[in-house]
mmCIF file of C-alpha atoms in Angstrom:
data_model
loop_
_atom_site.group_PDB
_atom_site.id
_atom_site.type_symbol
_atom_site.label_atom_id
_atom_site.label_comp_id
_atom_site.label_asym_id
_atom_site.label_seq_id
_atom_site.Cartn_x
_atom_site.Cartn_y
_atom_site.Cartn_z
ATOM 1 C CA MET A 1079 127.771 -58.596 45.968
ATOM 2 C CA SER A 1080 130.481 -56.423 44.388
ATOM 3 C CA GLU A 1081 129.690 -52.924 43.009
ATOM 4 C CA THR A 1082 129.504 -52.646 39.245
ATOM 5 C CA THR A 1083 132.092 -50.238 37.807
ATOM 6 C CA TRP A 1084 132.210 -48.438 34.466
ATOM 7 C CA GLU A 1085 134.600 -51.082 33.192
ATOM 8 C CA ASP A 1086 131.951 -53.730 33.835
ATOM 9 C CA MET A 1087 129.086 -51.875 32.168
ATOM 10 C CA CYS A 1088 127.612 -52.353 28.686
ATOM 11 C CA VAL A 1089 129.043 -49.857 26.264
ATOM 12 C CA ARG A 1090 125.630 -48.926 24.851
ATOM 13 C CA PRO A 1091 124.748 -45.311 26.059
ATOM 14 C CA GLY A 1092 122.374 -45.258 28.915
ATOM 15 C CA CYS A 1093 122.640 -49.094 29.584
ATOM 16 C CA THR A 1094 123.806 -50.089 33.015
ATOM 17 C CA GLY A 1095 123.693 -53.837 32.374
ATOM 18 C CA THR A 1096 126.815 -55.966 33.062
ATOM 19 C CA ALA A 1097 128.995 -56.539 29.939
ATOM 20 C CA ASP A 1098 130.892 -59.602 28.920
ATOM 21 C CA GLY A 1099 134.126 -59.707 26.938
ATOM 22 C CA THR A 1100 132.474 -58.051 23.902
ATOM 23 C CA GLY A 1101 131.559 -54.975 25.898
ATOM 24 C CA LEU A 1102 127.828 -55.666 25.527
ATOM 25 C CA CYS A 1103 125.259 -56.868 27.989
ATOM 26 C CA ASP A 1104 123.259 -60.082 27.141
ATOM 27 C CA GLU A 1105 120.318 -58.172 25.693
ATOM 28 C CA HIS A 1106 122.380 -55.851 23.435
ATOM 29 C CA ARG A 1107 124.692 -58.698 22.341
ATOM 30 C CA ALA A 1108 121.604 -60.791 21.338
ATOM 31 C CA ASN A 1109 120.126 -57.822 19.442
ATOM 32 C CA ALA A 1110 123.374 -57.190 17.589
ATOM 33 C CA THR A 1111 123.745 -60.877 16.671
ATOM 34 C CA ALA A 1112 120.125 -61.022 15.369
ATOM 35 C CA MET A 1113 120.672 -57.977 13.188
ATOM 36 C CA VAL A 1114 123.913 -59.418 11.725
ATOM 37 C CA ASN A 1115 122.152 -62.717 10.941
ATOM 38 C CA GLY A 1116 119.355 -60.877 9.291
ATOM 39 C CA SER A 1117 116.690 -62.416 11.557
ATOM 40 C CA THR A 1118 115.806 -59.000 12.948
ATOM 41 C CA SER A 1119 115.505 -55.783 10.844
ATOM 42 C CA ARG A 1120 116.714 -52.497 12.134
ATOM 43 C CA ALA A 1121 113.776 -50.247 12.921
ATOM 44 C CA PRO A 1122 113.896 -46.666 11.544
ATOM 45 C CA ARG A 1123 115.570 -44.370 13.986
ATOM 46 C CA SER A 1124 113.373 -41.421 15.017
ATOM 47 C CA LYS A 1125 114.526 -37.921 16.015
ATOM 48 C CA GLU A 1126 113.546 -38.697 19.567
ATOM 49 C CA PHE A 1127 115.768 -41.725 19.521
ATOM 50 C CA PHE A 1128 118.816 -39.751 18.693
ATOM 51 C CA LYS A 1129 117.947 -37.036 21.177
ATOM 52 C CA GLN A 1130 117.773 -39.697 23.924
ATOM 53 C CA GLU A 1131 121.076 -41.187 22.730
ATOM 54 C CA GLU A 1132 122.693 -37.817 22.936
ATOM 55 C CA ALA A 1133 121.234 -37.146 26.403
ATOM 56 C CA ASN A 1134 122.537 -40.463 27.589
ATOM 57 C CA ARG A 1135 125.963 -39.744 26.233
ATOM 58 C CA ARG A 1136 126.158 -36.394 27.974
ATOM 59 C CA GLU A 1137 124.952 -37.856 31.257
ATOM 60 C CA ALA A 1138 127.582 -40.663 31.085
ATOM 61 C CA LEU A 1139 130.322 -38.105 30.396
ATOM 62 C CA ARG A 1140 129.161 -36.013 33.335
ATOM 63 C CA GLU A 1141 129.203 -38.999 35.632
ATOM 64 C CA LEU A 1142 132.626 -40.022 34.373
ATOM 65 C CA ALA A 1143 133.956 -36.520 35.000
ATOM 66 C CA GLU A 1144 132.555 -36.561 38.560
ATOM 67 C CA GLU A 1145 134.143 -39.962 39.244
ATOM 68 C CA SER A 1146 137.503 -38.962 37.886
ATOM 69 C CA GLY A 1147 137.506 -35.643 39.750
ATOM 70 C CA GLU A 1148 137.589 -33.669 36.481
ATOM 71 C CA ALA A 1149 134.308 -31.948 37.048
ATOM 72 C CA ALA A 1150 134.274 -28.294 37.865
ATOM 73 C CA PRO A 1151 134.498 -27.763 41.631
ATOM 74 C CA VAL A 1152 131.187 -26.815 43.325
ATOM 75 C CA GLU A 1153 131.270 -24.346 46.165
ATOM 76 C CA LEU A 1154 129.216 -25.938 48.976
ATOM 77 C CA PRO A 1155 127.468 -23.439 51.276
ATOM 78 C CA PRO A 1156 127.710 -23.780 55.078
ATOM 79 C CA LEU A 1157 124.859 -24.467 57.429
ATOM 80 C CA LEU A 1158 123.514 -21.258 58.993
ATOM 81 C CA SER A 1159 121.753 -21.364 62.332
ATOM 82 C CA LEU A 1160 118.653 -19.202 62.858
ATOM 83 C CA ALA A 1161 120.643 -17.333 65.550
ATOM 84 C CA ASP A 1162 123.310 -16.437 62.888
ATOM 85 C CA LEU A 1163 120.605 -15.418 60.386
ATOM 86 C CA LEU A 1164 118.826 -13.191 62.853
ATOM 87 C CA ALA A 1165 122.214 -11.636 63.884
ATOM 88 C CA MET A 1166 122.670 -10.361 60.388
ATOM 89 C CA PRO A 1167 121.913 -6.651 59.863
ATOM 90 C CA ASP A 1168 118.601 -5.777 58.311
ATOM 91 C CA GLU A 1169 118.779 -4.638 54.682
ATOM 92 C CA PRO A 1170 115.923 -2.760 53.094
ATOM 93 C CA VAL A 1171 114.616 -4.103 49.779
ATOM 94 C CA LYS A 1172 116.435 -2.292 46.962
ATOM 95 C CA TYR A 1173 114.610 -1.809 43.758
ATOM 96 C CA ARG A 1174 115.877 -1.309 40.176
ATOM 97 C CA ILE A 1175 112.298 -0.220 39.445
ATOM 98 C CA ARG A 1176 110.207 0.708 42.445
ATOM 99 C CA ASP A 1177 107.625 -1.972 43.220
ATOM 100 C CA LEU A 1178 108.319 -3.922 39.955
ATOM 101 C CA LEU A 1179 111.935 -5.159 39.966
ATOM 102 C CA VAL A 1180 114.113 -5.902 42.995
ATOM 103 C CA ILE A 1181 117.887 -5.555 42.441
ATOM 104 C CA GLY A 1182 119.292 -9.090 42.016
ATOM 105 C CA HIS A 1183 116.046 -10.633 40.825
ATOM 106 C CA ARG A 1184 114.974 -12.602 37.677
ATOM 107 C CA VAL A 1185 111.842 -11.567 35.753
ATOM 108 C CA ILE A 1186 109.793 -13.127 32.971
ATOM 109 C CA LEU A 1187 107.608 -10.805 30.914
ATOM 110 C CA ALA A 1188 104.677 -12.888 29.605
ATOM 111 C CA ALA A 1189 103.037 -11.048 26.760
ATOM 112 C CA ALA A 1190 100.060 -11.861 24.605
ATOM 113 C CA LYS A 1191 100.613 -11.787 20.865
ATOM 114 C CA LYS A 1192 101.447 -8.300 19.467
ATOM 115 C CA THR A 1193 101.021 -6.513 22.815
ATOM 116 C CA GLY A 1194 104.528 -5.007 22.472
ATOM 117 C CA LYS A 1195 106.941 -7.007 24.541
ATOM 118 C CA THR A 1196 109.959 -5.687 22.672
ATOM 119 C CA THR A 1197 108.600 -2.140 22.968
ATOM 120 C CA MET A 1198 108.231 -2.783 26.746
ATOM 121 C CA MET A 1199 111.882 -3.922 26.940
ATOM 122 C CA ILE A 1200 113.066 -0.815 25.023
ATOM 123 C CA ASN A 1201 111.145 1.291 27.506
ATOM 124 C CA PHE A 1202 112.848 -0.554 30.368
ATOM 125 C CA VAL A 1203 116.283 -0.029 28.787
ATOM 126 C CA ARG A 1204 115.642 3.737 28.363
ATOM 127 C CA SER A 1205 114.557 4.092 32.003
ATOM 128 C CA ILE A 1206 117.406 2.195 33.653
ATOM 129 C CA VAL A 1207 120.168 3.959 31.612
ATOM 130 C CA ASP A 1208 118.672 7.466 31.589
ATOM 131 C CA GLY A 1209 116.837 7.512 34.925
ATOM 132 C CA SER A 1210 113.405 8.408 33.592
ATOM 133 C CA PRO A 1211 110.397 7.003 35.374
ATOM 134 C CA PHE A 1212 109.335 3.538 34.013
ATOM 135 C CA LEU A 1213 106.007 3.830 32.314
ATOM 136 C CA GLY A 1214 105.964 7.389 33.408
ATOM 137 C CA GLN A 1215 105.230 6.383 37.028
ATOM 138 C CA TYR A 1216 107.726 4.029 38.634
ATOM 139 C CA GLU A 1217 110.919 5.409 40.055
ATOM 140 C CA VAL A 1218 114.120 3.731 38.929
ATOM 141 C CA THR A 1219 117.616 3.205 40.287
ATOM 142 C CA PRO A 1220 119.603 3.869 37.092
ATOM 143 C CA LEU A 1221 122.730 2.074 36.101
ATOM 144 C CA ALA A 1222 125.841 3.827 37.410
ATOM 145 C CA GLU A 1223 128.578 5.214 35.179
ATOM 146 C CA GLY A 1224 130.585 2.308 33.687
ATOM 147 C CA GLU A 1225 127.658 -0.193 34.131
ATOM 148 C CA SER A 1226 125.618 -1.389 31.214
ATOM 149 C CA VAL A 1227 122.625 -3.403 30.000
ATOM 150 C CA VAL A 1228 122.917 -6.002 27.228
ATOM 151 C CA VAL A 1229 119.979 -6.906 24.966
ATOM 152 C CA PHE A 1230 120.051 -10.380 23.363
ATOM 153 C CA ASP A 1231 117.453 -10.005 20.610
ATOM 154 C CA LEU A 1232 116.499 -13.249 18.822
ATOM 155 C CA GLU A 1233 113.530 -11.944 16.860
ATOM 156 C CA MET A 1234 114.332 -8.740 15.034
ATOM 157 C CA SER A 1235 116.739 -7.954 12.241
ATOM 158 C CA THR A 1236 119.797 -5.802 13.059
ATOM 159 C CA MET A 1237 118.450 -2.786 11.185
ATOM 160 C CA GLN A 1238 114.950 -3.083 12.717
ATOM 161 C CA LEU A 1239 116.407 -3.275 16.250
ATOM 162 C CA ARG A 1240 118.660 -0.320 15.470
ATOM 163 C CA GLY A 1241 115.690 1.678 14.237
ATOM 164 C CA TRP A 1242 113.525 0.967 17.298
ATOM 165 C CA LEU A 1243 116.360 1.846 19.707
ATOM 166 C CA LYS A 1244 117.034 4.965 17.747
ATOM 167 C CA ASP A 1245 113.308 5.964 17.926
ATOM 168 C CA ALA A 1246 113.497 5.615 21.721
ATOM 169 C CA GLY A 1247 116.015 8.459 21.985
ATOM 170 C CA VAL A 1248 118.202 6.899 24.613
ATOM 171 C CA ARG A 1249 120.698 9.454 25.910
ATOM 172 C CA ASN A 1250 123.319 7.313 27.559
ATOM 173 C CA VAL A 1251 123.997 5.146 24.519
ATOM 174 C CA ASP A 1252 127.356 3.944 25.880
ATOM 175 C CA ARG A 1253 125.517 2.007 28.608
ATOM 176 C CA VAL A 1254 123.501 -0.158 26.121
ATOM 177 C CA HIS A 1255 124.818 -3.048 24.138
ATOM 178 C CA ALA A 1256 122.769 -5.051 21.610
ATOM 179 C CA VAL A 1257 123.351 -8.590 20.266
ATOM 180 C CA PRO A 1258 121.103 -9.256 17.255
ATOM 181 C CA LEU A 1259 120.847 -13.032 17.010
ATOM 182 C CA ARG A 1260 118.010 -13.601 14.529
ATOM 183 C CA GLY A 1261 119.022 -16.415 12.222
ATOM 184 C CA ARG A 1262 122.067 -17.174 14.380
ATOM 185 C CA LEU A 1263 120.586 -19.237 17.148
ATOM 186 C CA GLY A 1264 123.546 -21.592 17.208
ATOM 187 C CA ALA A 1265 125.571 -18.747 18.614
ATOM 188 C CA PHE A 1266 123.367 -18.741 21.768
ATOM 189 C CA LYS A 1267 123.316 -22.401 22.713
ATOM 190 C CA ILE A 1268 124.152 -21.653 26.278
ATOM 191 C CA LEU A 1269 123.947 -25.220 27.394
ATOM 192 C CA ASP A 1270 127.354 -25.559 25.695
ATOM 193 C CA PRO A 1271 129.903 -24.533 28.350
ATOM 194 C CA LYS A 1272 132.225 -22.941 25.785
ATOM 195 C CA ILE A 1273 129.485 -20.806 24.248
ATOM 196 C CA ARG A 1274 128.134 -19.877 27.689
ATOM 197 C CA GLU A 1275 131.578 -18.845 28.866
ATOM 198 C CA HIS A 1276 132.068 -16.744 25.726
ATOM 199 C CA TRP A 1277 128.900 -14.744 26.528
ATOM 200 C CA ALA A 1278 129.811 -14.510 30.254
ATOM 201 C CA ALA A 1279 133.157 -13.033 29.270
ATOM 202 C CA GLN A 1280 131.398 -10.501 26.970
ATOM 203 C CA LEU A 1281 129.058 -9.508 29.846
ATOM 204 C CA ARG A 1282 132.002 -9.060 32.189
ATOM 205 C CA ALA A 1283 133.931 -7.075 29.624
ATOM 206 C CA VAL A 1284 131.187 -4.388 29.488
ATOM 207 C CA ASN A 1285 130.374 -4.629 33.190
ATOM 208 C CA ALA A 1286 126.802 -5.628 32.419
ATOM 209 C CA GLN A 1287 124.475 -5.466 35.374
ATOM 210 C CA VAL A 1288 121.298 -6.233 33.492
ATOM 211 C CA ALA A 1289 120.636 -8.566 30.563
ATOM 212 C CA ILE A 1290 117.528 -8.982 28.473
ATOM 213 C CA VAL A 1291 116.634 -12.039 26.431
ATOM 214 C CA ASP A 1292 113.916 -11.304 23.907
ATOM 215 C CA PRO A 1293 112.222 -13.772 23.368
ATOM 216 C CA PHE A 1294 112.780 -17.119 25.108
ATOM 217 C CA ASN A 1295 111.269 -19.547 22.639
ATOM 218 C CA PRO A 1296 114.075 -19.326 19.996
ATOM 219 C CA VAL A 1297 116.508 -20.256 22.758
ATOM 220 C CA LEU A 1298 114.548 -23.438 23.392
ATOM 221 C CA SER A 1299 114.510 -24.091 19.652
ATOM 222 C CA ALA A 1300 118.267 -23.709 19.475
ATOM 223 C CA HIS A 1301 118.607 -26.500 22.047
ATOM 224 C CA ASP A 1302 115.845 -28.614 20.419
ATOM 225 C CA ALA A 1303 113.962 -28.332 23.754
ATOM 226 C CA ASP A 1304 110.224 -28.771 24.105
ATOM 227 C CA GLU A 1305 108.692 -25.719 25.724
ATOM 228 C CA ASN A 1306 106.063 -27.943 27.374
ATOM 229 C CA SER A 1307 108.663 -30.122 29.102
ATOM 230 C CA ASN A 1308 109.509 -29.014 32.605
ATOM 231 C CA SER A 1309 112.751 -30.949 32.604
ATOM 232 C CA GLU A 1310 114.008 -29.533 29.304
ATOM 233 C CA VAL A 1311 112.951 -25.995 30.126
ATOM 234 C CA SER A 1312 114.593 -26.287 33.565
ATOM 235 C CA ARG A 1313 117.882 -27.183 31.975
ATOM 236 C CA VAL A 1314 117.874 -24.061 29.800
ATOM 237 C CA LEU A 1315 116.740 -21.824 32.677
ATOM 238 C CA ALA A 1316 119.514 -23.306 34.874
ATOM 239 C CA ALA A 1317 122.019 -22.419 32.107
ATOM 240 C CA PHE A 1318 120.739 -18.842 32.247
ATOM 241 C CA ASP A 1319 121.287 -18.794 35.960
ATOM 242 C CA GLN A 1320 124.844 -19.946 35.432
ATOM 243 C CA LEU A 1321 125.373 -17.355 32.703
ATOM 244 C CA ALA A 1322 124.124 -14.590 35.033
ATOM 245 C CA MET A 1323 126.407 -15.748 37.783
ATOM 246 C CA ASP A 1324 129.477 -16.190 35.606
ATOM 247 C CA GLY A 1325 128.787 -12.963 33.780
ATOM 248 C CA GLY A 1326 128.341 -10.905 36.984
ATOM 249 C CA LEU A 1327 124.744 -9.942 36.191
ATOM 250 C CA SER A 1328 122.505 -8.425 38.824
ATOM 251 C CA GLU A 1329 119.169 -8.727 37.013
ATOM 252 C CA LEU A 1330 117.990 -10.861 34.193
ATOM 253 C CA LEU A 1331 114.770 -10.295 32.152
ATOM 254 C CA ILE A 1332 113.335 -12.792 29.731
ATOM 255 C CA THR A 1333 110.326 -12.219 27.550
ATOM 256 C CA HIS A 1334 107.992 -15.075 26.565
ATOM 257 C CA HIS A 1335 104.616 -15.489 24.847
ATOM 258 C CA MET A 1336 101.442 -16.059 26.779
ATOM 259 C CA GLY A 1337 99.321 -19.089 26.317
ATOM 260 C CA HIS A 1338 96.023 -18.984 24.533
ATOM 261 C CA ASN A 1339 94.157 -18.067 27.665
ATOM 262 C CA GLY A 1340 96.192 -14.848 27.783
ATOM 263 C CA GLU A 1341 96.909 -15.014 31.529
ATOM 264 C CA ARG A 1342 100.097 -17.038 31.976
ATOM 265 C CA SER A 1343 103.351 -17.981 30.204
ATOM 266 C CA ARG A 1344 102.891 -20.517 27.438
ATOM 267 C CA GLY A 1345 104.372 -23.946 27.966
ATOM 268 C CA ALA A 1346 105.873 -25.667 31.028
ATOM 269 C CA SER A 1347 104.831 -24.678 34.523
ATOM 270 C CA LYS A 1348 108.522 -24.160 35.315
ATOM 271 C CA LEU A 1349 108.360 -20.859 33.505
ATOM 272 C CA GLY A 1350 106.055 -19.610 36.271
ATOM 273 C CA ASP A 1351 108.185 -21.112 39.031
ATOM 274 C CA TRP A 1352 111.626 -19.853 38.004
ATOM 275 C CA PRO A 1353 111.407 -16.064 38.068
ATOM 276 C CA ASP A 1354 111.260 -13.913 41.246
ATOM 277 C CA ALA A 1355 108.572 -11.859 39.541
ATOM 278 C CA GLU A 1356 106.355 -12.048 36.498
ATOM 279 C CA TRP A 1357 105.245 -9.087 34.450
ATOM 280 C CA LYS A 1358 102.225 -9.487 32.185
ATOM 281 C CA MET A 1359 100.932 -7.682 29.092
ATOM 282 C CA ALA A 1360 97.448 -8.625 27.904
ATOM 283 C CA TRP A 1361 94.760 -7.296 25.594
ATOM 284 C CA GLY A 1362 91.470 -5.943 27.058
ATOM 285 C CA ASP A 1363 88.577 -3.640 26.295
ATOM 286 C CA ASN A 1364 89.159 0.027 27.017
ATOM 287 C CA PRO A 1365 86.549 2.650 28.172
ATOM 288 C CA ASP A 1366 86.158 3.923 24.613
ATOM 289 C CA GLY A 1367 84.990 0.596 23.305
ATOM 290 C CA GLY A 1368 88.265 -0.220 21.626
ATOM 291 C CA ARG A 1369 91.086 -2.526 22.610
ATOM 292 C CA SER A 1370 94.139 -1.595 24.698
ATOM 293 C CA VAL A 1371 97.157 -3.349 26.341
ATOM 294 C CA PHE A 1372 97.155 -3.768 30.073
ATOM 295 C CA PHE A 1373 100.232 -4.258 32.263
ATOM 296 C CA SER A 1374 100.626 -5.869 35.696
ATOM 297 C CA ALA A 1375 103.436 -7.337 37.869
ATOM 298 C CA PHE A 1376 103.477 -9.775 40.746
ATOM 299 C CA GLY A 1377 106.190 -11.597 42.663
ATOM 300 C CA ARG A 1378 108.479 -11.544 45.701
ATOM 301 C CA ASP A 1379 108.333 -7.964 47.060
ATOM 302 C CA VAL A 1380 106.749 -7.031 43.770
ATOM 303 C CA TYR A 1381 103.227 -5.742 43.029
ATOM 304 C CA GLY A 1382 102.164 -3.589 40.137
ATOM 305 C CA PRO A 1383 98.309 -3.421 39.951
ATOM 306 C CA GLU A 1384 96.919 -3.947 36.471
ATOM 307 C CA ALA A 1385 96.864 -0.674 34.481
ATOM 308 C CA MET A 1386 95.947 0.286 30.937
ATOM 309 C CA LEU A 1387 98.911 1.536 28.863
ATOM 310 C CA ALA A 1388 99.164 4.459 26.442
ATOM 311 C CA PHE A 1389 101.586 4.339 23.458
ATOM 312 C CA ASP A 1390 103.328 7.310 21.868
ATOM 313 C CA SER A 1391 104.611 6.232 18.503
ATOM 314 C CA ARG A 1392 106.971 9.159 18.222
ATOM 315 C CA ASP A 1393 109.495 7.691 20.703
ATOM 316 C CA ARG A 1394 107.848 4.324 21.306
ATOM 317 C CA ARG A 1395 107.074 5.475 24.892
ATOM 318 C CA LEU A 1396 104.641 3.427 27.019
ATOM 319 C CA SER A 1397 102.948 5.063 29.964
ATOM 320 C CA ILE A 1398 100.226 4.312 32.459
ATOM 321 C CA ASP A 1399 96.995 5.571 31.017
ATOM 322 C CA GLY A 1400 94.916 6.674 34.032
ATOM 323 C CA ASP A 1401 91.363 7.850 34.571
ATOM 324 C CA PRO A 1402 90.542 11.594 34.727
ATOM 325 C CA PHE A 1403 91.175 11.612 38.446
ATOM 326 C CA GLY A 1404 94.713 10.261 38.246
ATOM 327 C CA GLY A 1405 93.951 6.606 39.085
ATOM 328 C CA THR A 1406 94.823 3.514 37.015
ATOM 329 C CA VAL A 1407 92.356 1.649 34.816
ATOM 330 C CA SER A 1408 92.297 -2.129 34.860
ATOM 331 C CA ARG A 1409 90.335 -4.600 32.707
ATOM 332 C CA LYS A 1410 88.071 -5.172 35.660
ATOM 333 C CA ASP A 1411 87.468 -1.415 35.975
ATOM 334 C CA VAL A 1412 86.460 -1.272 32.332
ATOM 335 C CA LYS A 1413 84.166 -4.259 32.655
ATOM 336 C CA THR A 1414 82.586 -2.843 35.792
ATOM 337 C CA SER A 1415 82.165 0.582 34.204
ATOM 338 C CA ALA A 1416 80.418 -1.024 31.201
ATOM 339 C CA ALA A 1417 78.125 -2.943 33.569
ATOM 340 C CA ARG A 1418 77.217 0.319 35.380
ATOM 341 C CA ASP A 1419 76.530 2.124 32.099
ATOM 342 C CA ALA A 1420 74.303 -0.756 30.920
ATOM 343 C CA ILE A 1421 72.263 -0.597 34.108
ATOM 344 C CA MET A 1422 71.889 3.153 33.867
ATOM 345 C CA LYS A 1423 70.676 2.842 30.352
ATOM 346 C CA ALA A 1424 68.269 0.115 31.196
ATOM 347 C CA ILE A 1425 66.710 2.238 33.955
ATOM 348 C CA THR A 1426 66.550 5.230 31.652
ATOM 349 C CA ASP A 1427 64.689 3.182 29.096
ATOM 350 C CA LYS A 1428 62.454 1.443 31.589
ATOM 351 C CA PRO A 1429 62.005 3.584 34.679
ATOM 352 C CA GLY A 1430 60.251 1.796 37.471
ATOM 353 C CA ALA A 1431 60.851 -1.629 35.993
ATOM 354 C CA VAL A 1432 61.442 -4.533 38.317
ATOM 355 C CA THR A 1433 64.797 -6.226 38.903
ATOM 356 C CA ARG A 1434 64.185 -9.053 36.423
ATOM 357 C CA ASP A 1435 63.551 -6.662 33.529
ATOM 358 C CA ILE A 1436 66.354 -4.227 34.375
ATOM 359 C CA ARG A 1437 68.873 -7.045 34.592
ATOM 360 C CA ALA A 1438 67.651 -8.597 31.300
ATOM 361 C CA ALA A 1439 67.868 -5.188 29.506
ATOM 362 C CA ALA A 1440 71.398 -4.705 30.870
ATOM 363 C CA GLY A 1441 72.395 -8.132 29.728
ATOM 364 C CA LEU A 1442 74.312 -8.930 32.943
ATOM 365 C CA PRO A 1443 74.593 -12.121 35.024
ATOM 366 C CA GLY A 1444 73.476 -11.915 38.625
ATOM 367 C CA PRO A 1445 76.880 -11.301 40.335
ATOM 368 C CA GLU A 1446 77.923 -8.567 37.960
ATOM 369 C CA PHE A 1447 74.502 -6.900 38.175
ATOM 370 C CA LYS A 1448 74.630 -6.975 41.980
ATOM 371 C CA GLU A 1449 78.130 -5.517 42.175
ATOM 372 C CA ALA A 1450 77.459 -2.775 39.649
ATOM 373 C CA SER A 1451 74.005 -1.833 40.934
ATOM 374 C CA ASN A 1452 75.125 -1.697 44.571
ATOM 375 C CA HIS A 1453 77.901 0.730 43.553
ATOM 376 C CA LEU A 1454 75.461 2.974 41.734
ATOM 377 C CA ILE A 1455 73.066 2.946 44.698
ATOM 378 C CA SER A 1456 75.914 3.861 47.101
ATOM 379 C CA ALA A 1457 76.935 6.705 44.708
ATOM 380 C CA GLY A 1458 73.366 7.993 44.603
ATOM 381 C CA LYS A 1459 73.021 7.443 40.852
ATOM 382 C CA ILE A 1460 70.026 5.061 41.179
ATOM 383 C CA HIS A 1461 67.610 3.873 43.884
ATOM 384 C CA THR A 1462 64.932 1.240 44.314
ATOM 385 C CA THR A 1463 61.494 1.325 45.817
ATOM 386 C CA PRO A 1464 59.559 -1.635 47.262
ATOM 387 C CA GLY A 1465 56.804 -3.226 45.156
ATOM 388 C CA LYS A 1466 54.437 -6.075 45.636
ATOM 389 C CA GLY A 1467 55.852 -8.742 47.870
ATOM 390 C CA THR A 1468 59.646 -8.585 47.786
ATOM 391 C CA ALA A 1469 59.777 -6.955 44.327
ATOM 392 C CA GLN A 1470 61.989 -3.875 43.804
ATOM 393 C CA HIS A 1471 61.388 -1.091 41.271
ATOM 394 C CA TRP A 1472 64.353 0.704 39.790
ATOM 395 C CA HIS A 1473 64.638 4.531 39.295
ATOM 396 C CA LEU A 1474 67.325 7.039 38.447
ATOM 397 C CA GLY A 1475 68.725 9.462 41.020
ATOM 398 C CA PRO A 1476 69.262 9.282 44.731
ATOM 399 C CA LYS A 1477 66.628 7.804 46.993
ATOM 400 C CA PRO A 1478 64.094 10.423 48.081
ATOM 401 C CA ALA A 1479 64.354 11.472 51.702
ATOM 402 C CA ASP A 1480 60.863 10.260 52.548
ATOM 403 C CA ALA A 1481 61.178 6.946 50.701
ATOM 404 C CA ALA A 1482 60.617 3.664 52.509
ATOM 405 C CA PRO A 1483 63.756 2.292 54.108
ATOM 406 C CA GLY A 1484 65.629 -0.882 53.126
ATOM 407 C CA ALA A 1485 65.985 -1.135 49.390
ATOM 408 C CA ASP A 1486 69.548 -2.145 48.331
ATOM 409 C CA GLY A 1487 69.055 -3.853 44.964
ATOM 410 C CA GLU A 1488 68.880 -7.416 46.257
ATOM 411 C CA GLY A 1489 65.068 -7.844 46.360
ATOM 412 C CA SER A 1490 63.294 -10.441 44.357
ATOM 413 C CA GLU A 1491 62.265 -10.062 40.722
#
């Protein structure tokens, strides 16, 4: 059986059926004839129909370019034996931001609504161009003289972006370039090779080593891509990889909104697979009973434990807001601290009460009560004494020296 060529195929986009002299396959010729005769009415064309038609057309053009040899040449990597890999000299991991961003990596900042993702990016810009510690704690490898960072902002107006960057007090202003794109999404349709090459040339012209895209969703909208579709999101992310390569970028940071659970990027799972590291900003309770933003980072050679942030409105500066002893405060720390306080209050109000009553007064489920009470016992804040059977009675203060041994807060109620 002979192989079907393009000349033999139906001219309808996406159809691989064999065509006759009319250029149509049997099915499409029958459909066309029925419509001309009026025996079949044309169904309304949906937006999805035209999207699929365009996708089919582009795929056909790509395949034609490959067959004709007109497609851009692809550099094929060689095979490397394990012996060759092991013979390569060791290279230490180099960080743009110590523990948070490896030089050469891609990062997605997933931020809950109104946690300050743009403010975080402005803090990042200030640190890498001026050399100040990121979030007041993490050492940076600043951009060298002649290198720059480019901010593609798709959310803020030009004057608002200008105002925020001015507030930040960046010293090395010549190393920062901004591209306000709000209302001009068509100018950033990077799936278009001509548009992508335009921006790649702009990046090369300013020797950009780092680029920021804030936020990602408008880019998807510009391409009419569904953020819940892995295939559509993957195409856009692949275009960003190509832009980074063609533009000579070292690092690329993209901000995106968190889903409703507030723990991961909204939309397709590909958004979690693509980056080398993910930064997160989420709301949580603070020790004062209010609400604060918490930051964390995780990825390849990256780990930034969750920490509460402080915000200085004078220069939009974010910093790690630690406890009085210099440590960080996470949402779990706040929750655990609240549980300990609840237990202490319950025992103060009901000294000598049994476990069931103390736990009910504290309003805690079993696992949280056990963790918090054991910590308080170990710290000498509270102690228990044996009661009838396996019951335990709860008291403030350390365990008396002559008390009966054994109580650890796990007795029956």
